[in-house]
Amino acid sequence: MKFISLFLLTLGYAFGSGTEAVEHPDLSTTWMGITCLVIFVVGYFFIAAEEIYHINKAKPAMFIGTFMFMFIGVYMVVNGMDVHSLNNEVNHLILEIAQIVFFLTVAMTYIEALIDRDVFNTLKYNLVSNGYSYKKLFWLTGLIAFFLSPVADNLTTALILSTVLLTIDKDNKPFLVAGAINIVVSANAGGAWSPFGDITTLMVWAAGKAPFVDFLALFPASIIGWLVTAYLLSLSVPNGCPHFDPSTEPKYTIKPGGKVVIYLGITTIVSAVLGHQLFHLPAMFGMMFGMSLLGIFTYFFKKTYKDETPINLFHYMSKIENDTLMFFFGILSAVGALHYLGFLDYLIKLYDVFGHSAVNIAVGFVSAIVDNVPVMSAVLKSNPSMNLDQWLLVTLTAGIGGSMISFGSAAGVGVMGKLKGIYTFGAHMRLAWTVIVGYIVSIAIWYVQFEILGLF
């Protein structure tokens, strides 16, 4: 009975306190608020300078995300302020972060399962063994990235296909640089028109700013902008074909169970979409249902394929990048602290002064410098009053804007790690004008489609 009482009390607290709307004080002009802002800037500097100081970006992100709230709590208690509003803010923040973390955990687990079943190795072998020219491989890898990232997310897509580039020819620098930029741009552009393709798009969808199907309206702007950039980049791709020796290259085929994992992955996505759209369940709930299906399949796989090495759901989960999940926890918590302090109210004033379109276009340029996750989190936290067309515009610009600088997106940072010494900041900036042209074209397509023709 004690256990039941405690359980009911916990439920009442968790659900009761989370639904009560509490006004929080404006602390942005206090010495504590200014100190928190400085802590955020310094912490973000170390996040951005990960390659220089060799500190995993999750560590400073977790520190600033938790320390800022602890600091706020101490300040409020010392000054005799009611901490109920702080508690309410954290409860809502935990709910938001949990949805994203669980969603990404399932997606990353499925990716590990597909890697284990040699699905991506098979794709890589089929590409390099067909005798395609450098230019054709350039277009194929970009096209695959554009349509794979809406499902597998832009970072995973970029990592997989940058590995393919090295397999094709690790010494042809003009091909590798152009191909790397092409993959980053296409992965980010592909992720912009699907809630599954980019963390920022997922955040907008989870916040209920647009139904799932409306994100598909960004497809024309995304693909045309990428095609323009890809064409300009293709002019620097060398002619000829890479050397391929079948006697030295291992041949890959999809391992048993691989195709079933693909089908289960598709089922998982459908479950997440339908559950969110029809039943108003968080998207992570449908994703967790899909993970349960994968777990059940691993059990029957062991019974069916007794001669094969057993596959294990929790082994896949152990291989996912937990530092990525902790980074999202930290950075979203830090932005949540800035929101509670009142700093994000100034963002609303920018919308009032310059207009929705101008600020949303500028978000893309800021995303290239700062990273699109905290920028989009700030926009969502400030919650400006915008129509669907403007929410889709900021989704588009935040998604593709990071491509303008090599470290402006997770996909770019990942490819820089894979192609060290080849795809560098300098190499990217020499061809960054092609990305900017594509960015402008994407916005122009959005304007014609949404503002002139009203097709959304």
Coordinates of N, CA and C in Angstrom, one line a residue, residues 235-323:
L235 N 31.0 21.2 -61.9 CA 32.0 21.8 -62.9 C 33.4 21.6 -62.4
S236 N 33.6 21.3 -61.1 CA 35.0 21.1 -60.6 C 35.3 19.6 -60.5
V237 N 34.4 18.8 -60.8 CA 34.7 17.3 -60.7 C 35.5 16.9 -61.9
P238 N 36.5 16.1 -61.7 CA 37.4 15.7 -62.9 C 36.7 14.7 -63.7
N239 N 37.1 14.5 -65.0 CA 36.6 13.5 -65.8 C 37.3 12.2 -65.5
G240 N 36.9 11.1 -66.2 CA 37.5 9.8 -66.0 C 36.8 9.0 -65.0
C241 N 37.3 7.7 -64.8 CA 36.7 6.8 -63.9 C 37.7 6.3 -62.9
P242 N 37.2 6.0 -61.7 CA 38.1 5.5 -60.6 C 38.5 4.1 -60.9
H243 N 39.7 3.7 -60.4 CA 40.1 2.3 -60.6 C 39.4 1.4 -59.6
F244 N 39.0 0.2 -60.1 CA 38.3 -0.7 -59.2 C 38.8 -2.1 -59.6
D245 N 39.4 -2.8 -58.6 CA 39.9 -4.2 -58.8 C 39.0 -5.1 -58.0
P246 N 38.2 -5.9 -58.6 CA 37.3 -6.8 -57.9 C 38.1 -7.9 -57.1
S247 N 39.3 -8.1 -57.5 CA 40.1 -9.2 -56.8 C 40.5 -8.7 -55.4
T248 N 40.6 -7.4 -55.2 CA 41.1 -6.8 -53.9 C 40.0 -6.2 -53.1
E249 N 38.9 -6.0 -53.7 CA 37.8 -5.3 -53.0 C 36.8 -6.4 -52.5
P250 N 36.5 -6.5 -51.1 CA 35.6 -7.5 -50.6 C 34.2 -7.2 -51.2
K251 N 33.5 -8.3 -51.5 CA 32.1 -8.2 -52.0 C 31.1 -8.3 -50.9
Y252 N 30.2 -7.4 -50.8 CA 29.2 -7.4 -49.8 C 27.8 -7.7 -50.3
T253 N 27.0 -8.5 -49.5 CA 25.6 -8.7 -49.8 C 24.9 -8.5 -48.4
I254 N 23.6 -8.2 -48.5 CA 22.9 -8.0 -47.2 C 22.8 -9.3 -46.5
K255 N 23.1 -9.3 -45.2 CA 23.1 -10.5 -44.4 C 21.7 -10.9 -44.1
P256 N 21.5 -12.2 -43.7 CA 20.1 -12.6 -43.3 C 19.5 -11.7 -42.2
G257 N 18.2 -11.4 -42.5 CA 17.5 -10.5 -41.6 C 17.6 -9.0 -41.9
G258 N 18.5 -8.7 -42.8 CA 18.7 -7.3 -43.2 C 17.5 -6.6 -43.8
K259 N 16.9 -7.4 -44.7 CA 15.7 -6.8 -45.4 C 14.5 -6.7 -44.4
V260 N 14.4 -7.6 -43.5 CA 13.4 -7.5 -42.5 C 13.6 -6.2 -41.6
V261 N 14.8 -5.9 -41.3 CA 15.1 -4.7 -40.5 C 14.7 -3.5 -41.3
I262 N 14.9 -3.5 -42.6 CA 14.5 -2.4 -43.5 C 13.0 -2.2 -43.4
Y263 N 12.3 -3.3 -43.5 CA 10.8 -3.2 -43.5 C 10.3 -2.8 -42.1
L264 N 11.0 -3.2 -41.1 CA 10.6 -2.8 -39.7 C 10.9 -1.4 -39.5
G265 N 12.0 -0.9 -40.1 CA 12.3 0.6 -40.0 C 11.2 1.4 -40.7
I266 N 10.7 1.0 -41.8 CA 9.7 1.7 -42.5 C 8.4 1.7 -41.7
T267 N 8.1 0.5 -41.1 CA 6.9 0.4 -40.2 C 7.0 1.3 -39.0
T268 N 8.2 1.4 -38.5 CA 8.4 2.3 -37.3 C 8.1 3.8 -37.7
I269 N 8.6 4.2 -38.8 CA 8.3 5.6 -39.3 C 6.8 5.8 -39.5
V270 N 6.2 4.8 -40.1 CA 4.7 5.0 -40.3 C 4.0 5.0 -39.0
S271 N 4.4 4.2 -38.1 CA 3.8 4.2 -36.7 C 3.9 5.5 -36.0
A272 N 5.1 6.1 -36.1 CA 5.4 7.4 -35.5 C 4.5 8.5 -36.1
V273 N 4.4 8.5 -37.4 CA 3.6 9.5 -38.1 C 2.2 9.4 -37.8
L274 N 1.6 8.2 -38.0 CA 0.2 8.0 -37.8 C -0.2 8.2 -36.3
G275 N 0.7 7.7 -35.4 CA 0.4 8.0 -34.0 C 0.3 9.4 -33.6
H276 N 1.2 10.2 -34.2 CA 1.3 11.6 -33.9 C 0.1 12.4 -34.6
Q277 N -0.2 12.0 -35.8 CA -1.2 12.7 -36.6 C -2.6 12.3 -36.2
L278 N -2.8 11.1 -35.9 CA -4.2 10.6 -35.7 C -4.6 10.6 -34.2
F279 N -3.6 10.1 -33.4 CA -3.9 10.0 -31.9 C -3.3 11.1 -31.1
H280 N -2.5 12.0 -31.7 CA -1.8 13.0 -31.0 C -0.9 12.5 -29.9
L281 N -0.3 11.3 -30.2 CA 0.7 10.8 -29.3 C 2.1 11.4 -29.7
P282 N 3.0 11.5 -28.8 CA 4.4 12.0 -29.2 C 4.9 11.1 -30.2
A283 N 5.7 11.6 -31.2 CA 6.3 10.8 -32.2 C 7.2 9.7 -31.7
M284 N 7.8 10.0 -30.5 CA 8.7 9.0 -29.9 C 8.0 7.7 -29.5
F285 N 6.6 7.8 -29.2 CA 5.9 6.7 -28.8 C 5.8 5.7 -29.9
G286 N 5.5 6.1 -31.2 CA 5.5 5.3 -32.3 C 6.9 4.7 -32.6
M287 N 7.9 5.5 -32.4 CA 9.3 5.0 -32.6 C 9.6 3.9 -31.5
M288 N 9.2 4.1 -30.3 CA 9.5 3.0 -29.3 C 8.7 1.8 -29.6
F289 N 7.5 1.9 -30.2 CA 6.8 0.7 -30.6 C 7.6 0.0 -31.7
G290 N 8.2 0.8 -32.6 CA 9.0 0.2 -33.6 C 10.2 -0.5 -33.1
M291 N 10.8 0.0 -32.0 CA 11.9 -0.6 -31.4 C 11.5 -1.9 -30.7
S292 N 10.3 -2.0 -30.2 CA 9.8 -3.2 -29.6 C 9.7 -4.3 -30.7
L293 N 9.3 -3.9 -31.9 CA 9.2 -4.9 -33.0 C 10.6 -5.4 -33.4
L294 N 11.6 -4.5 -33.3 CA 12.9 -5.0 -33.6 C 13.4 -5.9 -32.6
G295 N 13.1 -5.7 -31.3 CA 13.4 -6.6 -30.2 C 12.8 -7.9 -30.4
I296 N 11.5 -8.0 -30.8 CA 10.8 -9.2 -31.0 C 11.4 -10.0 -32.2
F297 N 11.8 -9.2 -33.2 CA 12.4 -9.9 -34.4 C 13.8 -10.5 -34.0
T298 N 14.6 -9.9 -33.2 CA 15.8 -10.5 -32.8 C 15.6 -11.8 -32.1
Y299 N 14.5 -11.9 -31.3 CA 14.3 -13.2 -30.6 C 14.0 -14.3 -31.7
F300 N 13.1 -14.0 -32.6 CA 12.7 -15.0 -33.6 C 13.9 -15.3 -34.6
F301 N 14.7 -14.3 -34.8 CA 15.9 -14.5 -35.7 C 16.8 -15.6 -35.0
K302 N 17.0 -15.5 -33.7 CA 17.8 -16.5 -33.0 C 17.2 -17.9 -33.2
K303 N 15.9 -18.0 -33.2 CA 15.3 -19.3 -33.3 C 15.3 -19.8 -34.7
T304 N 15.2 -18.9 -35.7 CA 15.1 -19.3 -37.1 C 16.5 -19.6 -37.7
Y305 N 17.5 -18.7 -37.5 CA 18.8 -18.8 -38.1 C 19.8 -19.3 -37.0
K306 N 19.7 -20.6 -36.7 CA 20.5 -21.1 -35.6 C 22.0 -21.2 -36.0
D307 N 22.3 -21.2 -37.3 CA 23.7 -21.2 -37.7 C 24.3 -19.8 -37.8
E308 N 23.5 -18.8 -37.7 CA 24.0 -17.4 -37.8 C 24.3 -16.9 -36.4
T309 N 25.2 -15.9 -36.3 CA 25.5 -15.2 -35.1 C 24.3 -14.5 -34.6
P310 N 23.8 -14.7 -33.4 CA 22.6 -14.0 -32.9 C 22.7 -12.5 -33.0
I311 N 21.6 -11.8 -33.3 CA 21.6 -10.4 -33.3 C 20.9 -9.9 -32.0
N312 N 21.3 -8.8 -31.4 CA 20.8 -8.4 -30.1 C 20.5 -6.9 -30.1
L313 N 19.2 -6.6 -29.8 CA 18.8 -5.3 -29.7 C 19.6 -4.4 -28.8
F314 N 19.9 -4.9 -27.7 CA 20.7 -4.1 -26.7 C 22.1 -3.9 -27.1
H315 N 22.6 -4.8 -27.9 CA 24.0 -4.6 -28.4 C 24.0 -3.5 -29.4
Y316 N 22.9 -3.3 -30.2 CA 22.8 -2.2 -31.1 C 22.7 -0.9 -30.3
M317 N 21.9 -0.9 -29.3 CA 21.8 0.3 -28.5 C 23.1 0.7 -27.8
S318 N 23.9 -0.3 -27.5 CA 25.2 0.1 -26.8 C 26.2 0.7 -27.8
K319 N 25.9 0.6 -29.1 CA 26.8 1.2 -30.1 C 26.4 2.6 -30.6
I320 N 25.3 3.1 -30.1 CA 24.8 4.4 -30.6 C 25.7 5.5 -29.9
E321 N 25.7 6.6 -30.5 CA 26.5 7.7 -30.0 C 25.8 8.5 -28.9
N322 N 26.1 8.0 -27.7 CA 25.5 8.6 -26.5 C 25.9 10.1 -26.3
D323 N 27.1 10.4 -26.8 CA 27.6 11.8 -26.6 C 26.7 12.7 -27.4

